[in-house]
Coordinates of C-alpha atoms (C1' of nucleotides) in Angstrom, one line a residue:
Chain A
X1 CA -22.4 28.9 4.5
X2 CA -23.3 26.7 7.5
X3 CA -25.4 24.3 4.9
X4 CA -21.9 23.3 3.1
X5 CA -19.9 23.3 5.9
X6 CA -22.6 21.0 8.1
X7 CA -22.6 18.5 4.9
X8 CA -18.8 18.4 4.9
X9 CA -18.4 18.0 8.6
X10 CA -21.5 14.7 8.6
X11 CA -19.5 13.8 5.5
X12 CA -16.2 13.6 7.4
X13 CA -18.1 11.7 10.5
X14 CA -19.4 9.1 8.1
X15 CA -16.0 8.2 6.6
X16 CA -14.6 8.5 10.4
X17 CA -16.9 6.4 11.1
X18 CA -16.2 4.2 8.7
X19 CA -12.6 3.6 9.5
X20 CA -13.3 3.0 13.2
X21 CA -15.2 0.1 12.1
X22 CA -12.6 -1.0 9.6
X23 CA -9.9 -0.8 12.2
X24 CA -11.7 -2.2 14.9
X25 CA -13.5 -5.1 13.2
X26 CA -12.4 -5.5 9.7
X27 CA -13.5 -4.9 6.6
X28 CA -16.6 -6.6 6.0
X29 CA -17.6 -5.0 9.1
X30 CA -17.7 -1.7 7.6
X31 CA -21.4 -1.9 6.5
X32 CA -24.1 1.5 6.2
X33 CA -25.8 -0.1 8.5
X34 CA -22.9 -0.4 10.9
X35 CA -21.8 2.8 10.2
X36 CA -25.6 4.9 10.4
X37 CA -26.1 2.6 13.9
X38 CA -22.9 4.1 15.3
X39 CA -23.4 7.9 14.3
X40 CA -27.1 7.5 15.5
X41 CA -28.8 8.0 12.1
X42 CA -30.7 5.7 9.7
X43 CA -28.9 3.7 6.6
X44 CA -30.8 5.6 4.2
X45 CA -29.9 8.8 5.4
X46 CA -25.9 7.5 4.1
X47 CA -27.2 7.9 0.6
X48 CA -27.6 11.8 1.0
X49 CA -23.7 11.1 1.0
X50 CA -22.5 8.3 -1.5
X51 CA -24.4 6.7 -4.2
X52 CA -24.2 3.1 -2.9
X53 CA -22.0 0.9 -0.2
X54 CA -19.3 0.2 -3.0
X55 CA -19.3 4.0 -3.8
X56 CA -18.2 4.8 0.2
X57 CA -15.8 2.0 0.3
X58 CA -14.0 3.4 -2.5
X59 CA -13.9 7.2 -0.7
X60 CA -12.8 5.4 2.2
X61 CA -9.8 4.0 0.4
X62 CA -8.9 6.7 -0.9
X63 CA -8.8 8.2 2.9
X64 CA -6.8 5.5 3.5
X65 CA -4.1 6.4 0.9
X66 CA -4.0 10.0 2.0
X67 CA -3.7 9.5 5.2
X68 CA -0.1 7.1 4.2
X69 CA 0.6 9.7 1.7
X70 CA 0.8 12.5 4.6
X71 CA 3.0 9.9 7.1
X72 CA 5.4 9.7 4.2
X73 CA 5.5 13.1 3.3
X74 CA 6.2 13.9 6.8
X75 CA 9.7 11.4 7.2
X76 CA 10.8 12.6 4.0
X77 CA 10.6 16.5 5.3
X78 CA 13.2 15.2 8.2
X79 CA 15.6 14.2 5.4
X80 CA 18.0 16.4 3.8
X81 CA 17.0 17.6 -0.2
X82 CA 19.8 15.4 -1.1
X83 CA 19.9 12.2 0.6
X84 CA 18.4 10.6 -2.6
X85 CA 18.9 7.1 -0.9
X86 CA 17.7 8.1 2.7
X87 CA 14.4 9.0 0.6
X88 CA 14.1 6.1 -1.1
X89 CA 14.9 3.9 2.0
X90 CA 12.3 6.4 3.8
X91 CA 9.7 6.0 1.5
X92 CA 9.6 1.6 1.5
X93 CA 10.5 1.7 5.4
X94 CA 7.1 3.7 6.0
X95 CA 5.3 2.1 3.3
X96 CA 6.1 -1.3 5.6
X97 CA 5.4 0.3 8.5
X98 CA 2.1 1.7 7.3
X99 CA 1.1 -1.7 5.9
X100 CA 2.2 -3.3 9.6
X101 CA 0.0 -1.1 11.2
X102 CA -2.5 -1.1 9.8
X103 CA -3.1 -4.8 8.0
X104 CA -6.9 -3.9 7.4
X105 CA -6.5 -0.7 5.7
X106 CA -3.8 -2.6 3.9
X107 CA -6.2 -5.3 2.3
X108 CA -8.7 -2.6 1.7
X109 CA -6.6 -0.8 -0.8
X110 CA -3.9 -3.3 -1.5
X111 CA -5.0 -6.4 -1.8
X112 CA -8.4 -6.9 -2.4
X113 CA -9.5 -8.2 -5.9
X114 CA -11.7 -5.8 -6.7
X115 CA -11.8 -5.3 -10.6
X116 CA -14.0 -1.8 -10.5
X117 CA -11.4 0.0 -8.5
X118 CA -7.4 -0.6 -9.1
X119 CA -4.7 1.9 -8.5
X120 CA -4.1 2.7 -12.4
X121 CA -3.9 6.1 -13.9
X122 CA -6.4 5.0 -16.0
X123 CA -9.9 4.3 -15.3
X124 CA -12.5 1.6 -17.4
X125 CA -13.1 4.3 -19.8
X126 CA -9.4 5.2 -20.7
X127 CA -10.0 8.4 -19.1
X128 CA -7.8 9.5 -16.9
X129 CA -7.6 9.6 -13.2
X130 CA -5.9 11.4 -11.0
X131 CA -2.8 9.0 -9.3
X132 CA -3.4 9.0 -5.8
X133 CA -1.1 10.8 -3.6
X134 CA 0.5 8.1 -2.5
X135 CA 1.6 7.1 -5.7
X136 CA 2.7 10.4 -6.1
X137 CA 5.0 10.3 -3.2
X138 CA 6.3 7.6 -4.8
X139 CA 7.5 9.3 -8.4
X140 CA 8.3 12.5 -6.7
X141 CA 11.1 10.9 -4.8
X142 CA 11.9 8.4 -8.0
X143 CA 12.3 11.8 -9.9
X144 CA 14.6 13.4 -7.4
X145 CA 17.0 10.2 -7.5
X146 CA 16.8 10.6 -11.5
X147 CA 17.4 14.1 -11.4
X148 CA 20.8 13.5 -9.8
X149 CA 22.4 10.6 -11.2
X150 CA 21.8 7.8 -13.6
X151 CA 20.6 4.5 -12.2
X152 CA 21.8 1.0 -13.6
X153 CA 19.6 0.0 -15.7
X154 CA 19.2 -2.7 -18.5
X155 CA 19.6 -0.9 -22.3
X156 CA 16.4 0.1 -23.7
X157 CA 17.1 -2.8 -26.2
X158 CA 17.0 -5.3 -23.9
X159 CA 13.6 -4.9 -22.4
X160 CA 11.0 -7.3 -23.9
X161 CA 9.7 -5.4 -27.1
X162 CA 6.1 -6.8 -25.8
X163 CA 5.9 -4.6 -22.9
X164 CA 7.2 -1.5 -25.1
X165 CA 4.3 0.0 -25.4
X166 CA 3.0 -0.6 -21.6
X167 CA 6.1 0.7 -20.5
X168 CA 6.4 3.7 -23.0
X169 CA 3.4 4.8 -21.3
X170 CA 4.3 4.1 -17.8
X171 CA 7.3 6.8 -18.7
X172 CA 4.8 9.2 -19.8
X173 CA 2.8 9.0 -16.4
X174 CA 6.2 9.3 -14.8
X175 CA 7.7 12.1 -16.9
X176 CA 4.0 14.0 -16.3
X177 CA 3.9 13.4 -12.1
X178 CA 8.2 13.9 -12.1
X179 CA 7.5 17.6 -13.5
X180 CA 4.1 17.8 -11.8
X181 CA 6.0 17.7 -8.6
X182 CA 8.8 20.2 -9.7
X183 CA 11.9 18.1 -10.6
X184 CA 13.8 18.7 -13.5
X185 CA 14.5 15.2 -15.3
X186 CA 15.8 15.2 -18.7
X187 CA 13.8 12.4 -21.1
X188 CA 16.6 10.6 -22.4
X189 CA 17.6 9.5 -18.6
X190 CA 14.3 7.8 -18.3
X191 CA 14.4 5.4 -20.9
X192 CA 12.2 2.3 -20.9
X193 CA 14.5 0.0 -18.8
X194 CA 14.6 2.9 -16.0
X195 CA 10.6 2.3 -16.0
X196 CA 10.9 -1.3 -16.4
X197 CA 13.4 -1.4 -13.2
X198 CA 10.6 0.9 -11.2
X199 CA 8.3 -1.6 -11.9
X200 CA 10.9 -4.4 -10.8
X201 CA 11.6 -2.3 -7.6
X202 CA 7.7 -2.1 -6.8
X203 CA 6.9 -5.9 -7.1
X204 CA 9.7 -6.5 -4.8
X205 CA 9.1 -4.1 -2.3
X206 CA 5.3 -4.8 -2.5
X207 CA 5.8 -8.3 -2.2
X208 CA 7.8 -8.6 0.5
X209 CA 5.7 -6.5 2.7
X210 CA 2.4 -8.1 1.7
X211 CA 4.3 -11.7 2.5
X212 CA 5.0 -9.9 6.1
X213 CA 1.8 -8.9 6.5
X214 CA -0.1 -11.9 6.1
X215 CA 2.7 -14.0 7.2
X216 CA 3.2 -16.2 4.0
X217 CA 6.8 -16.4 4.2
X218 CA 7.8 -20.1 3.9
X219 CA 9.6 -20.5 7.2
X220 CA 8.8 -18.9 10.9
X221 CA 11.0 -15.6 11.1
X222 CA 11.8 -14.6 14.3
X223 CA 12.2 -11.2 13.3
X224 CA 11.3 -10.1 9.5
X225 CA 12.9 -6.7 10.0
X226 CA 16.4 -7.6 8.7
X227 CA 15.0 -9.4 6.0
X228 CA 13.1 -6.6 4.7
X229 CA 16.4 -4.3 5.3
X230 CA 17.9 -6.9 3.6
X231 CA 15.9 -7.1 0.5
X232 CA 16.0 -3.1 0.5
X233 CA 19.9 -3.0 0.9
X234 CA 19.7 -5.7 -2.6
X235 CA 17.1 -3.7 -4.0
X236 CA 19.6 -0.3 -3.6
X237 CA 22.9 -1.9 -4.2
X238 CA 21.6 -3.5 -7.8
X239 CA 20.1 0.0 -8.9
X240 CA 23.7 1.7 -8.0
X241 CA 22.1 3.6 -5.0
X242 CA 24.9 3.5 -2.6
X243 CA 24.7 1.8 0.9
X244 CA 25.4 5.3 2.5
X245 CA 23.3 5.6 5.5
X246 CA 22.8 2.5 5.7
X247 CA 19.7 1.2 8.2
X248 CA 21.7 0.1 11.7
Chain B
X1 CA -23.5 -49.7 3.0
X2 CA -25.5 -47.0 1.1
X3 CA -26.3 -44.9 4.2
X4 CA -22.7 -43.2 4.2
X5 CA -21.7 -43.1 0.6
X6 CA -25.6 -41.4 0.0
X7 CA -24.3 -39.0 2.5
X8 CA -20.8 -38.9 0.8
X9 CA -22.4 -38.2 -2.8
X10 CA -24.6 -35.2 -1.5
X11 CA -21.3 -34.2 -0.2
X12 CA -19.8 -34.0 -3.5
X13 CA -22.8 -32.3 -4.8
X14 CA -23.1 -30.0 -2.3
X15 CA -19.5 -28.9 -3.1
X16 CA -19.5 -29.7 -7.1
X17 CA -22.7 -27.0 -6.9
X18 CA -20.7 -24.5 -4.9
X19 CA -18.0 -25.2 -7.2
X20 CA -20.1 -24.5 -10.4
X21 CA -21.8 -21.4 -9.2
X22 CA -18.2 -20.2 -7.9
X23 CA -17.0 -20.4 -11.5
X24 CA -20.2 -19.6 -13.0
X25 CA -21.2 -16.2 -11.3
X26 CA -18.3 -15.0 -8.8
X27 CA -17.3 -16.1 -5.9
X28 CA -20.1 -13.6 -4.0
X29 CA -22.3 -15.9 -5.6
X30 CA -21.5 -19.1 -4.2
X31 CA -24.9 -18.7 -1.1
X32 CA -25.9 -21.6 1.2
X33 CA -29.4 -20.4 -0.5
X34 CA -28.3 -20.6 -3.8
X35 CA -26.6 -24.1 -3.3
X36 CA -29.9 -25.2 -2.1
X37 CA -32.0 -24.0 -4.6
X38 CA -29.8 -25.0 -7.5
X39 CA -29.7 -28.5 -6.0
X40 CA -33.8 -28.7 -5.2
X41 CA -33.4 -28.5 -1.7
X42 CA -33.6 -26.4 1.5
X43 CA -30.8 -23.7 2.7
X44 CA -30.9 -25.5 6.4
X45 CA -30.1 -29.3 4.9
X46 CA -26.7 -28.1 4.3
X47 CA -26.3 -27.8 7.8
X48 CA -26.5 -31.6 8.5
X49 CA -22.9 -31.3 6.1
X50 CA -21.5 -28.4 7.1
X51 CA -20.9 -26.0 10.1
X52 CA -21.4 -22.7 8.8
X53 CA -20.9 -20.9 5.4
X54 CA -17.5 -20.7 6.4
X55 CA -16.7 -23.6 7.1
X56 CA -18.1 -25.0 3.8
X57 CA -16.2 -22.2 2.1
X58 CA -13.1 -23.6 3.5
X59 CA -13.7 -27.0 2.4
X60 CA -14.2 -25.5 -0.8
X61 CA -10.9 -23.7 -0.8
X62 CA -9.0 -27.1 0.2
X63 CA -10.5 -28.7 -2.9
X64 CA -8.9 -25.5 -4.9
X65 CA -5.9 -25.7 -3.4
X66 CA -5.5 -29.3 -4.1
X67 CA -6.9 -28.8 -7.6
X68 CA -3.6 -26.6 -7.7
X69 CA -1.5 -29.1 -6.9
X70 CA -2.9 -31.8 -8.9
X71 CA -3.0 -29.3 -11.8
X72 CA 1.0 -28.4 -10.9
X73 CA 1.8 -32.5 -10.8
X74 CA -0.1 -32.9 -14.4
X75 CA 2.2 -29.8 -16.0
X76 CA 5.1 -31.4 -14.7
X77 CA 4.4 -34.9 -15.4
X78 CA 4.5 -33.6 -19.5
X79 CA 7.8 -32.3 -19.2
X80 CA 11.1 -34.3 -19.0
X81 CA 12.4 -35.3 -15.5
X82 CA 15.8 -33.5 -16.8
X83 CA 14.1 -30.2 -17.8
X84 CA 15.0 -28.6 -15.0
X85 CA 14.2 -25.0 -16.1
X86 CA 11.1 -26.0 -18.2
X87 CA 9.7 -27.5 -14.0
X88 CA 10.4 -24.3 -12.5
X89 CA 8.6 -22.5 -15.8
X90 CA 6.0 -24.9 -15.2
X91 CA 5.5 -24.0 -11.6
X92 CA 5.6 -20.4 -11.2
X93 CA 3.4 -20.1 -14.4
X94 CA 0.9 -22.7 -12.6
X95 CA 1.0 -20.9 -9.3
X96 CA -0.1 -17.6 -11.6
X97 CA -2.8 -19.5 -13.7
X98 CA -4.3 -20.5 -10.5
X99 CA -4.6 -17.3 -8.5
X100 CA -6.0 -15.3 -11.9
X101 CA -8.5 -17.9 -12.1
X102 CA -9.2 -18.1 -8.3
X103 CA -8.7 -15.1 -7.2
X104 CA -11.0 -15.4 -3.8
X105 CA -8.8 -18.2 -3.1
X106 CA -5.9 -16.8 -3.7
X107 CA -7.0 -14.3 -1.3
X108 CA -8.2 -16.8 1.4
X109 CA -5.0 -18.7 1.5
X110 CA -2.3 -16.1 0.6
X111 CA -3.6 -12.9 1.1
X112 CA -5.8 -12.8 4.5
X113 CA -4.1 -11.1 7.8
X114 CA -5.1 -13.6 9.7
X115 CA -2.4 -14.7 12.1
X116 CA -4.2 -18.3 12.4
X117 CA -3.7 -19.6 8.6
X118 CA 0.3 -19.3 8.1
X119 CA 1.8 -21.0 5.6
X120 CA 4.3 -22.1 7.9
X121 CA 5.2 -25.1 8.7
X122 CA 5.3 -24.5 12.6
X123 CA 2.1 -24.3 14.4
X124 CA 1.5 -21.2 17.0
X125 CA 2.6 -23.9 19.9
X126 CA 5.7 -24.3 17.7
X127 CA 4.8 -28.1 16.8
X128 CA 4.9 -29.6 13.2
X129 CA 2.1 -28.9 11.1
X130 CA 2.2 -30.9 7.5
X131 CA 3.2 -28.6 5.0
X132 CA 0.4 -28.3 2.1
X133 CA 0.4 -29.8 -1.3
X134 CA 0.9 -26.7 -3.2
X135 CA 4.7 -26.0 -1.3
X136 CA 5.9 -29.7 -1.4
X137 CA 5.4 -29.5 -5.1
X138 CA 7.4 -26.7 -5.2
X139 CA 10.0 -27.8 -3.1
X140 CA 10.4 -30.9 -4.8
X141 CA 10.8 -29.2 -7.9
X142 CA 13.8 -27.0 -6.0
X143 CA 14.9 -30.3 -4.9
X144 CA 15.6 -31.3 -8.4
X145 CA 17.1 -28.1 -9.3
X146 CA 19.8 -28.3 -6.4
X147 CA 20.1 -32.1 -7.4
X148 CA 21.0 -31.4 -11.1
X149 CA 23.3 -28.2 -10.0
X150 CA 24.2 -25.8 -7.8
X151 CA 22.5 -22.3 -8.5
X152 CA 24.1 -19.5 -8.7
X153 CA 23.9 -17.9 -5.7
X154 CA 25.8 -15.5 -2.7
X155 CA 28.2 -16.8 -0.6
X156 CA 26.8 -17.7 2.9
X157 CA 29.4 -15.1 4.7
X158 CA 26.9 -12.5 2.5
X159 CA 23.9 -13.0 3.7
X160 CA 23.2 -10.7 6.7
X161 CA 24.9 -12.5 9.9
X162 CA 20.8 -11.4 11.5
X163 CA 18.9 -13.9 9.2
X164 CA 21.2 -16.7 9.3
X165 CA 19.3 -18.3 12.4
X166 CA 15.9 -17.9 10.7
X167 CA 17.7 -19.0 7.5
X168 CA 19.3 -22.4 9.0
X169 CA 16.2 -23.4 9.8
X170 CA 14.3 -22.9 6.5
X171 CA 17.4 -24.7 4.9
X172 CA 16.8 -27.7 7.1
X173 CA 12.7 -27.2 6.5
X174 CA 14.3 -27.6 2.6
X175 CA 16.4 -31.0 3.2
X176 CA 13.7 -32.3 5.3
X177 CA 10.8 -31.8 2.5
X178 CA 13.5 -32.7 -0.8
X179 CA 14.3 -35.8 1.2
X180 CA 10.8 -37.1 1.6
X181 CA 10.3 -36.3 -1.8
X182 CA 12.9 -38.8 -2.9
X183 CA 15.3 -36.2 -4.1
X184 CA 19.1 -36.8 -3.2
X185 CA 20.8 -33.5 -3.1
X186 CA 23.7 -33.1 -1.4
X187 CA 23.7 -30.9 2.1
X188 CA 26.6 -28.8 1.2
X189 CA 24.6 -27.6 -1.9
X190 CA 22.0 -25.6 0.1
X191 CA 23.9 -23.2 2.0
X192 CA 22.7 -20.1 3.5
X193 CA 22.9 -18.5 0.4
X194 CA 20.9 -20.5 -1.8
X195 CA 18.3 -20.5 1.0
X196 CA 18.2 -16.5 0.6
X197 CA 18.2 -16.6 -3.1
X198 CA 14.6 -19.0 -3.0
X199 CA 13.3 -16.7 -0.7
X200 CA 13.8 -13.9 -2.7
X201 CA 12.3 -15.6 -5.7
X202 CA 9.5 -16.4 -4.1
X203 CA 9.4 -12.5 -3.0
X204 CA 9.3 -11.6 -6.7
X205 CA 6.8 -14.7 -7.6
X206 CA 4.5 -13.6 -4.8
X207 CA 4.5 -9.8 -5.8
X208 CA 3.9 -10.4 -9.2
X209 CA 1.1 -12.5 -8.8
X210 CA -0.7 -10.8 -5.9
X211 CA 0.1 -7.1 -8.1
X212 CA -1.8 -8.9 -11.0
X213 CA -4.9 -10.4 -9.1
X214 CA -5.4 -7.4 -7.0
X215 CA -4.5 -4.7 -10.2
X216 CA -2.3 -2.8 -8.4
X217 CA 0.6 -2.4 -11.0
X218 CA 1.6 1.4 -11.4
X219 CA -0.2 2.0 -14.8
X220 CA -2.6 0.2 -17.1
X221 CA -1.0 -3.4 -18.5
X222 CA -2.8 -4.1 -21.8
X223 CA -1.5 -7.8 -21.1
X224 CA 0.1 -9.0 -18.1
X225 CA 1.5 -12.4 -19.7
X226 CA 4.8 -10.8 -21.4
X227 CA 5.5 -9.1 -18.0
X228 CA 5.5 -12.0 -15.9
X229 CA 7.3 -13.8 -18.5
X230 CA 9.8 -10.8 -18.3
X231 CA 9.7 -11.2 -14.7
X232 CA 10.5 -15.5 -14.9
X233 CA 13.2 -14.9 -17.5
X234 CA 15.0 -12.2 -15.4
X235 CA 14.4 -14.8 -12.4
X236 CA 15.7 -18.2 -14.4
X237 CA 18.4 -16.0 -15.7
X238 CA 19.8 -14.8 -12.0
X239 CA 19.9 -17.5 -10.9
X240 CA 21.7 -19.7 -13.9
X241 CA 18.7 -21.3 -15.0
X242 CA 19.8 -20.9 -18.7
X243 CA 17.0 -19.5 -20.9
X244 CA 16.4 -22.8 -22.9
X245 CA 13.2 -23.6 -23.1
X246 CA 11.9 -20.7 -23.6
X247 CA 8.8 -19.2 -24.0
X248 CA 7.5 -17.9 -27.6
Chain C
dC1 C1' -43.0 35.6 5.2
dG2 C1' -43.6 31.8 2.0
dG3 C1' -41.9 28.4 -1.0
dG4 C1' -38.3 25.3 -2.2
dT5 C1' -34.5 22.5 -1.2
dG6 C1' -32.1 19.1 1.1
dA7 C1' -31.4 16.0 5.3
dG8 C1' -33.3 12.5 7.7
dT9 C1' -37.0 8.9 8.7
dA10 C1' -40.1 4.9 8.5
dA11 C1' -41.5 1.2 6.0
dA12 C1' -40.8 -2.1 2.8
dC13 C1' -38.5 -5.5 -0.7
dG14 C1' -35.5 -9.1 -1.6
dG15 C1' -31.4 -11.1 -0.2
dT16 C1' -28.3 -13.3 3.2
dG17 C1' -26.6 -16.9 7.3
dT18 C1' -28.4 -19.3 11.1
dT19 C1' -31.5 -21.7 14.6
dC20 C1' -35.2 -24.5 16.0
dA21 C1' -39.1 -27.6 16.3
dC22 C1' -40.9 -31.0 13.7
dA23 C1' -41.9 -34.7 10.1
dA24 C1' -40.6 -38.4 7.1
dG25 C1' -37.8 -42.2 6.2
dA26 C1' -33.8 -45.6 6.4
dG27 C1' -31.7 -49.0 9.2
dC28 C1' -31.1 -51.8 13.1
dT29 C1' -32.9 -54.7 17.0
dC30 C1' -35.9 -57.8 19.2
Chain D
dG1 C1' -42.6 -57.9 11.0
dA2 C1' -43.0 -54.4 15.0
dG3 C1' -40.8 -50.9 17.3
dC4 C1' -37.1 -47.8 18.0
dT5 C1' -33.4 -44.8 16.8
dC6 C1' -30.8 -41.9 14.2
dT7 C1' -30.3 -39.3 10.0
dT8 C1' -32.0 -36.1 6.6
dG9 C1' -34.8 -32.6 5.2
dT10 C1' -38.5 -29.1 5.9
dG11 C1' -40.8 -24.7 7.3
dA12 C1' -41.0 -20.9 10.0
dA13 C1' -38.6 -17.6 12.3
dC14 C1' -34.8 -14.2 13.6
dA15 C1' -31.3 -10.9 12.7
dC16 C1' -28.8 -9.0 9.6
dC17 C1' -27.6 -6.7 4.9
dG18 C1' -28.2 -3.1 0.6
dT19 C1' -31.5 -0.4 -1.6
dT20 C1' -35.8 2.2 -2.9
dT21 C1' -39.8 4.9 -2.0
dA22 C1' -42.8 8.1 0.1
dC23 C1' -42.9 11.2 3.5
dT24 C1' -41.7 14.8 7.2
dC25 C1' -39.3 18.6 8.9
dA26 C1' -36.1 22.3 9.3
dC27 C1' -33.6 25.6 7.1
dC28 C1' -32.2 29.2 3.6
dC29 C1' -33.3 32.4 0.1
dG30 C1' -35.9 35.6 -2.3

DNA sequence: CGGGTGAGTAAACGGTGTTCACAAGAGCTC
DNA sequence: GAGCTCTTGTGAACACCGTTTACTCACCCG
């Protein structure tokens, strides 16, 4: 009993560990050597734990995205079930908040070029992989706004017949994690421009928060959050999403 | 005579080595050590031309950068001075070439939460800093946009009343750059609005390219080209750039 | 109680950036 | 041309890093 529990618990401290260094000096900081030093141990003991230093980053990011998974779940359980917008305003307002907060983790599992580990469904092998939960935050709310009402959305004509089959896909993933998490959406309201706008919604929300985060907007802004409620309020208005409850 | 341009063509080797072992093995790959033995010498001679790993790094990024905009001004200089909509092409597909091919750099200089490196064209003490390269060209490129038409864009009473300071002064960044790039466009052309509407382009640009380098798109994209294509059509198209031009 | 298993250690290898004292040479001055 | 200086490069050393190997020691199970 106590020798699974023990591993778990040095297991925990390691990754702890781990962040405390990312937070407090970065990511390249975060090194086995840092993190055995800190806890008292010797780097080599680390390798009881995780094959290799690439093998621990990759746990830790996936720590990361839990941990943002869990602040989002937690706004969108002060919202009422039917407030589709309030979720989806909930869900980008603490994804930019999360991302403010914490710029490292932020790099870590958003923006660093690292080919071996990306945020797909898929892995190298066309396997699959479990979405993270953070991703699955994500659909799960997407579902709930399908579920009750059509979005606008360009004809399934009208999307580029090159990214049919990418996107016929990406509406398979999202028809499997939109049941997974217990909404009812019928098929035929989730055509391929409804995925193709998802995708549209997600390159605008991410890059406006990554442009905040490492300050590459083209002009000083005083205050950069009315231009991301801004860019929200464009993003919901050209969906059909209402501006009820509107931010201010 | 020969004593500084000896010293100025070890310079250029130093960095055409780093260069060559950047593109050759990675950009982990590009040592003080491995410069040294690659070019017959010592790691420490490097030293009497550089400051630190870092700082030769950086020198190495600035010849990037203005490989980019030298590689920008070639694409242009092919297309006709009144293809508006072909130059914009032309740019944002350059911008992407770039950061797929360089994707440490494209880290360095857009993607690193460092608060000292902004983009911005005001220092921290709020001086004037000399806008890079890489943004003239694309402001000059705007410049002859709004010089051969007005865009299609909101009225100025539409943009939120809260970014309208930030906004004035990002349009008069705008005049300021077009001006000295020998552009005439006429002041009541770039309003508030069209101000907003380049910003939120360079949103989308920015979030496309970063989701591409850093593989963080929501599934597995077979081939990224037709999306960002998609992604520059739907931008041109918004805007009024009419989708002459076009390409396949 | 004894054997096996798993956690942790020490030592070592090859790699890195960086510093320092020192040698060789080019160039300038007298 | 002799002497002096200033630059350029070297070699050794230091402090890190990831990783492997052989080893110890404690604990758990039969």
């Amino acid at each position: 009993m106590t020798q699974a529990t023990r591993r778990a618990d040095t297991d925990r401290a390691i990754r702890a560990q781990a962040r405390a260094l990312l937070v407090r000096d970065g990511p390249q900081a975060v090194t086995l050597r840092a993190i055995a030093r800190e806890m008292g141990i010797t780097a080599p003991a680390l390798y009881r734990y995780y094959a290799s230093h690439d093998d621990l980053i990759e746990h830790l990011r996936a720590d990361v995205c839990e941990d943002l998974a869990a602040e989002l779940a937690r706004d969108l359980a002060e919202l009422s079930e039917d407030d589709r917008t309030g979720q989806v305003m909930a869900v980008c307002r603490g994804f930019r908040r999360w991302a403010l907060a914490h710029p490292q983790e932020f790099v870590l599992v958003f923006a660093s070029p690292s080919e071996a580990t990306s945020n797909c469904p898929a892995g190298p092998n066309g396997a699959d992989v479990p979405m993270d939960s953070f991703g699955r935050i994500f659909l799960s709310v997407a579902g709930g706004v399908l579920a009750s009402g059509p979005l606008v959305v360009p004809q399934d004509r009208d999307v580029p017949p090159s990214l049919a089959a990418d996107l016929t896909a990406f509406r398979g993933e999202l028809l499997r994690v939109i049941a997974e998490s217990g909404v009812e959406v019928p098929e035929e309201r989730l055509g391929l421009g409804t995925a193709y706008v998802m995708l549209q919604a997600w390159v605008r929300l991410y890059g406006q928060v990554a442009l905040e985060v490492f300050g590459q907007f083209p002009f000083p802004v005083t205050d950069p959050e009315p231009l991301f409620e801004s860019m929200l309020a464009d993003l919901l208005r050209e969906v059909g999403l209402g501006e009820d409850g509107l931010h201010e």
